[in-house]
Structure formats: C-alpha cells, structure tokens
PDB file of C-alpha atoms in Angstrom:
ATOM      1  CA  MET A   1    -117.136 -63.899  41.763  1.00 49.00           C
ATOM      2  CA  PHE A   2    -114.873 -60.952  40.991  1.00 51.00           C
ATOM      3  CA  PRO A   3    -115.385 -59.202  44.394  1.00 56.00           C
ATOM      4  CA  SER A   4    -114.486 -62.385  46.282  1.00 55.00           C
ATOM      5  CA  PHE A   5    -111.265 -62.640  44.252  1.00 52.00           C
ATOM      6  CA  ARG A   6    -110.332 -59.136  45.401  1.00 57.00           C
ATOM      7  CA  PHE A   7    -111.168 -60.034  48.971  1.00 51.00           C
ATOM      8  CA  TYR A   8    -109.004 -63.169  49.019  1.00 53.00           C
ATOM      9  CA  GLY A   9    -106.272 -61.559  46.936  1.00 50.00           C
ATOM     10  CA  PHE A  10    -106.044 -58.693  49.408  1.00 48.00           C
ATOM     11  CA  PHE A  11    -105.598 -61.044  52.350  1.00 47.00           C
ATOM     12  CA  MET A  12    -103.085 -63.181  50.474  1.00 48.00           C
ATOM     13  CA  LEU A  13    -101.049 -60.041  49.748  1.00 43.00           C
ATOM     14  CA  ILE A  14    -101.198 -58.938  53.390  1.00 43.00           C
ATOM     15  CA  GLY A  15    -100.102 -62.419  54.515  1.00 46.00           C
ATOM     16  CA  LEU A  16     -97.211 -62.454  52.075  1.00 42.00           C
ATOM     17  CA  LEU A  17     -95.985 -59.016  53.133  1.00 43.00           C
ATOM     18  CA  SER A  18     -96.272 -59.768  56.841  1.00 47.00           C
ATOM     19  CA  SER A  19     -94.310 -63.005  56.491  1.00 52.00           C
ATOM     20  CA  CYS A  20     -91.255 -61.114  55.246  1.00 60.00           C
ATOM     21  CA  THR A  21     -88.982 -59.849  57.986  1.00 66.00           C
ATOM     22  CA  LYS A  22     -86.071 -57.465  57.966  1.00 75.00           C
ATOM     23  CA  GLN A  23     -82.701 -59.127  57.395  1.00 85.00           C
ATOM     24  CA  PRO A  24     -79.780 -57.166  58.857  1.00 89.00           C
ATOM     25  CA  ASP A  25     -76.564 -56.411  56.993  1.00 86.00           C
ATOM     26  CA  LEU A  26     -73.888 -58.436  58.814  1.00 90.00           C
ATOM     27  CA  ARG A  27     -70.826 -57.472  56.761  1.00 92.00           C
ATOM     28  CA  GLY A  28     -67.837 -57.193  59.085  1.00 92.00           C
ATOM     29  CA  PHE A  29     -69.430 -59.263  61.864  1.00 94.00           C
ATOM     30  CA  ASP A  30     -68.025 -62.715  62.657  1.00 95.00           C
ATOM     31  CA  VAL A  31     -71.232 -64.641  63.366  1.00 95.00           C
ATOM     32  CA  ASP A  32     -69.483 -67.970  63.944  1.00 95.00           C
ATOM     33  CA  LYS A  33     -67.072 -66.426  66.462  1.00 96.00           C
ATOM     34  CA  PHE A  34     -70.012 -64.894  68.365  1.00 96.00           C
ATOM     35  CA  VAL A  35     -72.076 -68.092  68.431  1.00 96.00           C
ATOM     36  CA  GLN A  36     -69.144 -70.301  69.466  1.00 97.00           C
ATOM     37  CA  ASP A  37     -68.323 -68.046  72.446  1.00 96.00           C
ATOM     38  CA  GLU A  38     -71.263 -69.215  74.536  1.00 95.00           C
ATOM     39  CA  ALA A  39     -72.182 -66.667  77.238  1.00 96.00           C
ATOM     40  CA  GLY A  40     -69.024 -64.693  76.398  1.00 96.00           C
ATOM     41  CA  CYS A  41     -66.972 -67.040  78.579  1.00 96.00           C
ATOM     42  CA  GLN A  42     -64.121 -67.505  76.065  1.00 96.00           C
ATOM     43  CA  GLY A  43     -63.638 -63.751  75.649  1.00 94.00           C
ATOM     44  CA  SER A  44     -64.062 -63.501  71.880  1.00 95.00           C
ATOM     45  CA  ARG A  45     -67.449 -61.723  71.966  1.00 96.00           C
ATOM     46  CA  SER A  46     -65.876 -58.683  73.602  1.00 95.00           C
ATOM     47  CA  SER A  47     -63.868 -57.993  70.436  1.00 95.00           C
ATOM     48  CA  GLN A  48     -67.150 -57.512  68.530  1.00 96.00           C
ATOM     49  CA  VAL A  49     -68.786 -55.004  70.883  1.00 96.00           C
ATOM     50  CA  ALA A  50     -67.748 -51.989  68.781  1.00 96.00           C
ATOM     51  CA  TRP A  51     -69.352 -53.507  65.656  1.00 96.00           C
ATOM     52  CA  LEU A  52     -72.534 -54.370  67.563  1.00 96.00           C
ATOM     53  CA  LYS A  53     -72.844 -50.856  68.995  1.00 97.00           C
ATOM     54  CA  ALA A  54     -72.201 -49.227  65.623  1.00 96.00           C
ATOM     55  CA  HIS A  55     -74.832 -51.402  63.901  1.00 95.00           C
ATOM     56  CA  LYS A  56     -77.490 -51.733  66.591  1.00 94.00           C
ATOM     57  CA  GLU A  57     -79.996 -49.637  64.596  1.00 94.00           C
ATOM     58  CA  ASN A  58     -79.598 -52.165  61.767  1.00 94.00           C
ATOM     59  CA  LEU A  59     -80.691 -54.917  64.169  1.00 95.00           C
ATOM     60  CA  LYS A  60     -83.902 -53.149  65.226  1.00 96.00           C
ATOM     61  CA  GLY A  61     -87.010 -54.502  63.543  1.00 95.00           C
ATOM     62  CA  VAL A  62     -85.482 -57.961  63.165  1.00 96.00           C
ATOM     63  CA  SER A  63     -87.645 -60.822  64.477  1.00 96.00           C
ATOM     64  CA  SER A  64     -86.718 -62.798  67.573  1.00 96.00           C
ATOM     65  CA  ASN A  65     -86.506 -65.949  65.434  1.00 95.00           C
ATOM     66  CA  ASP A  66     -84.042 -64.287  63.061  1.00 96.00           C
ATOM     67  CA  ILE A  67     -81.921 -62.918  65.934  1.00 96.00           C
ATOM     68  CA  GLU A  68     -81.746 -66.432  67.377  1.00 96.00           C
ATOM     69  CA  ASP A  69     -80.808 -67.826  63.955  1.00 95.00           C
ATOM     70  CA  ILE A  70     -78.031 -65.228  63.645  1.00 94.00           C
ATOM     71  CA  LEU A  71     -76.609 -64.980  67.188  1.00 96.00           C
ATOM     72  CA  GLY A  72     -77.611 -68.376  68.535  1.00 96.00           C
ATOM     73  CA  LYS A  73     -79.798 -69.182  71.493  1.00 97.00           C
ATOM     74  CA  PRO A  74     -79.797 -66.295  73.996  1.00 97.00           C
ATOM     75  CA  ASP A  75     -77.815 -66.797  77.188  1.00 96.00           C
ATOM     76  CA  ILE A  76     -80.861 -65.667  79.163  1.00 95.00           C
ATOM     77  CA  GLN A  77     -84.423 -65.184  77.978  1.00 95.00           C
ATOM     78  CA  GLN A  78     -86.799 -63.099  80.121  1.00 93.00           C
ATOM     79  CA  LEU A  79     -90.506 -62.498  79.760  1.00 92.00           C
ATOM     80  CA  ALA A  80     -91.704 -58.945  80.385  1.00 86.00           C
ATOM     81  CA  ASP A  81     -95.019 -57.093  80.639  1.00 86.00           C
ATOM     82  CA  ARG A  82     -97.558 -57.185  77.802  1.00 85.00           C
ATOM     83  CA  ASN A  83     -96.097 -60.248  76.062  1.00 86.00           C
ATOM     84  CA  GLN A  84     -92.738 -58.620  75.487  1.00 91.00           C
ATOM     85  CA  GLU A  85     -89.502 -60.514  76.022  1.00 96.00           C
ATOM     86  CA  TYR A  86     -85.781 -59.928  76.373  1.00 96.00           C
ATOM     87  CA  TYR A  87     -82.896 -61.870  74.883  1.00 97.00           C
ATOM     88  CA  ILE A  88     -79.672 -61.319  76.815  1.00 97.00           C
ATOM     89  CA  TYR A  89     -76.257 -62.147  75.359  1.00 98.00           C
ATOM     90  CA  PHE A  90     -73.271 -61.822  77.691  1.00 97.00           C
ATOM     91  CA  LEU A  91     -70.301 -60.136  76.039  1.00 97.00           C
ATOM     92  CA  GLU A  92     -67.641 -60.921  78.662  1.00 96.00           C
ATOM     93  CA  LYS A  93     -66.708 -63.544  81.193  1.00 96.00           C
ATOM     94  CA  GLY A  94     -68.362 -63.408  84.615  1.00 96.00           C
ATOM     95  CA  PRO A  95     -69.865 -65.510  87.424  1.00 96.00           C
ATOM     96  CA  HIS A  96     -72.486 -66.773  84.963  1.00 95.00           C
ATOM     97  CA  CYS A  97     -69.737 -68.832  83.301  1.00 96.00           C
ATOM     98  CA  ASP A  98     -69.585 -71.152  86.313  1.00 95.00           C
ATOM     99  CA  LYS A  99     -73.368 -71.529  86.330  1.00 92.00           C
ATOM    100  CA  ILE A 100     -75.684 -69.531  84.058  1.00 89.00           C
ATOM    101  CA  THR A 101     -78.109 -68.907  86.949  1.00 89.00           C
ATOM    102  CA  ASN A 102     -75.401 -67.176  89.019  1.00 93.00           C
ATOM    103  CA  PRO A 103     -76.075 -63.434  89.372  1.00 92.00           C
ATOM    104  CA  SER A 104     -73.693 -61.571  87.093  1.00 94.00           C
ATOM    105  CA  GLN A 105     -72.814 -57.933  86.487  1.00 96.00           C
ATOM    106  CA  ALA A 106     -70.894 -58.843  83.342  1.00 97.00           C
ATOM    107  CA  TYR A 107     -71.281 -56.614  80.290  1.00 97.00           C
ATOM    108  CA  CYS A 108     -74.150 -57.788  78.105  1.00 98.00           C
ATOM    109  CA  MET A 109     -76.367 -56.883  75.188  1.00 98.00           C
ATOM    110  CA  ALA A 110     -80.143 -57.043  75.658  1.00 97.00           C
ATOM    111  CA  PHE A 111     -82.738 -57.161  72.888  1.00 97.00           C
ATOM    112  CA  ARG A 112     -86.274 -56.148  73.831  1.00 97.00           C
ATOM    113  CA  PHE A 113     -88.899 -57.679  71.557  1.00 97.00           C
ATOM    114  CA  SER A 114     -92.441 -56.402  71.113  1.00 95.00           C
ATOM    115  CA  ALA A 115     -95.508 -58.593  71.489  1.00 93.00           C
ATOM    116  CA  ILE A 116     -95.273 -59.363  67.757  1.00 94.00           C
ATOM    117  CA  GLY A 117     -91.666 -60.516  68.131  1.00 95.00           C
ATOM    118  CA  LEU A 118     -89.704 -57.624  66.582  1.00 96.00           C
ATOM    119  CA  ALA A 119     -86.628 -56.058  68.204  1.00 97.00           C
ATOM    120  CA  THR A 120     -87.645 -52.616  69.437  1.00 96.00           C
ATOM    121  CA  GLU A 121     -84.694 -51.780  71.683  1.00 96.00           C
ATOM    122  CA  ILE A 122     -81.095 -52.927  72.000  1.00 97.00           C
ATOM    123  CA  THR A 123     -79.103 -51.925  75.071  1.00 97.00           C
ATOM    124  CA  PHE A 124     -75.596 -52.555  76.362  1.00 98.00           C
ATOM    125  CA  GLN A 125     -75.134 -52.675  80.125  1.00 97.00           C
ATOM    126  CA  ASN A 126     -73.585 -54.367  83.105  1.00 97.00           C
ATOM    127  CA  GLY A 127     -76.022 -56.910  84.529  1.00 91.00           C
ATOM    128  CA  LEU A 128     -79.501 -57.799  83.398  1.00 87.00           C
ATOM    129  CA  PRO A 129     -82.156 -55.277  82.305  1.00 83.00           C
TER     130      PRO A 129
END
C-alpha cells in the first residue's frame, strides 16, 4: 500500500506543478487601454510599445491562454509547423482596420507559442511573421 501512495503522490505533485503557469508583472502597463484598442485602430496601443519592448522577456513562458486573458483575443491567430501558433496584435492603424483580412504592413507584436502553449518568442515588426 505504501509504494502505491508514493506512485500516486508523485503524479499528483507533477500535475499540480504543471498546472501552474508563469504570471507576468504588468505594473506600468494599461491592460484596459490595450484591450479596448482593437487591432490598434484607435491609436492608443502605440503609446505602450516602449513598455512592451522593455518587458518582453517577462512575457516569455506565459501560456497562450494567459496572454489572451491579459491582452484580449489576438487580432490574427496563425498556425505554424509542429503544432506551434502565433498570436498577432497590431500596434498601429493600417488597412486591416477596414477589414481584418486586408493585407497590412502595420507595426505589430507577434507571440510564438510552442506545442505546449508557452510563449517562446516575441517579435515586433511591420507586417505578419
């Protein structure tokens, strides 16, 4: 009986630890302002680019679910090779504001998530990755 307790206890501990995800420090970031400026079309996301760039390492390792809870639904979501995905958030106004499917070279932030759903890379660029 004692060895089976160890066996189940070990797996319960592993499950508990794996269910915890990294929560980023968001002090100084106006989450509501970011979320309300859908696709960056109102122009208020651009004022937060400096904060995002300075704290991008703090956002690595955060789950895709948590990023979506923090920043809102991504403006564009792309699937990539090996079950990876990208979340793209536009940071300025562009042709995508008329219709989100319009090609746009507007400045954006892209999160690349691993197959297990953790942010592994955050880039800032014009256009999509």
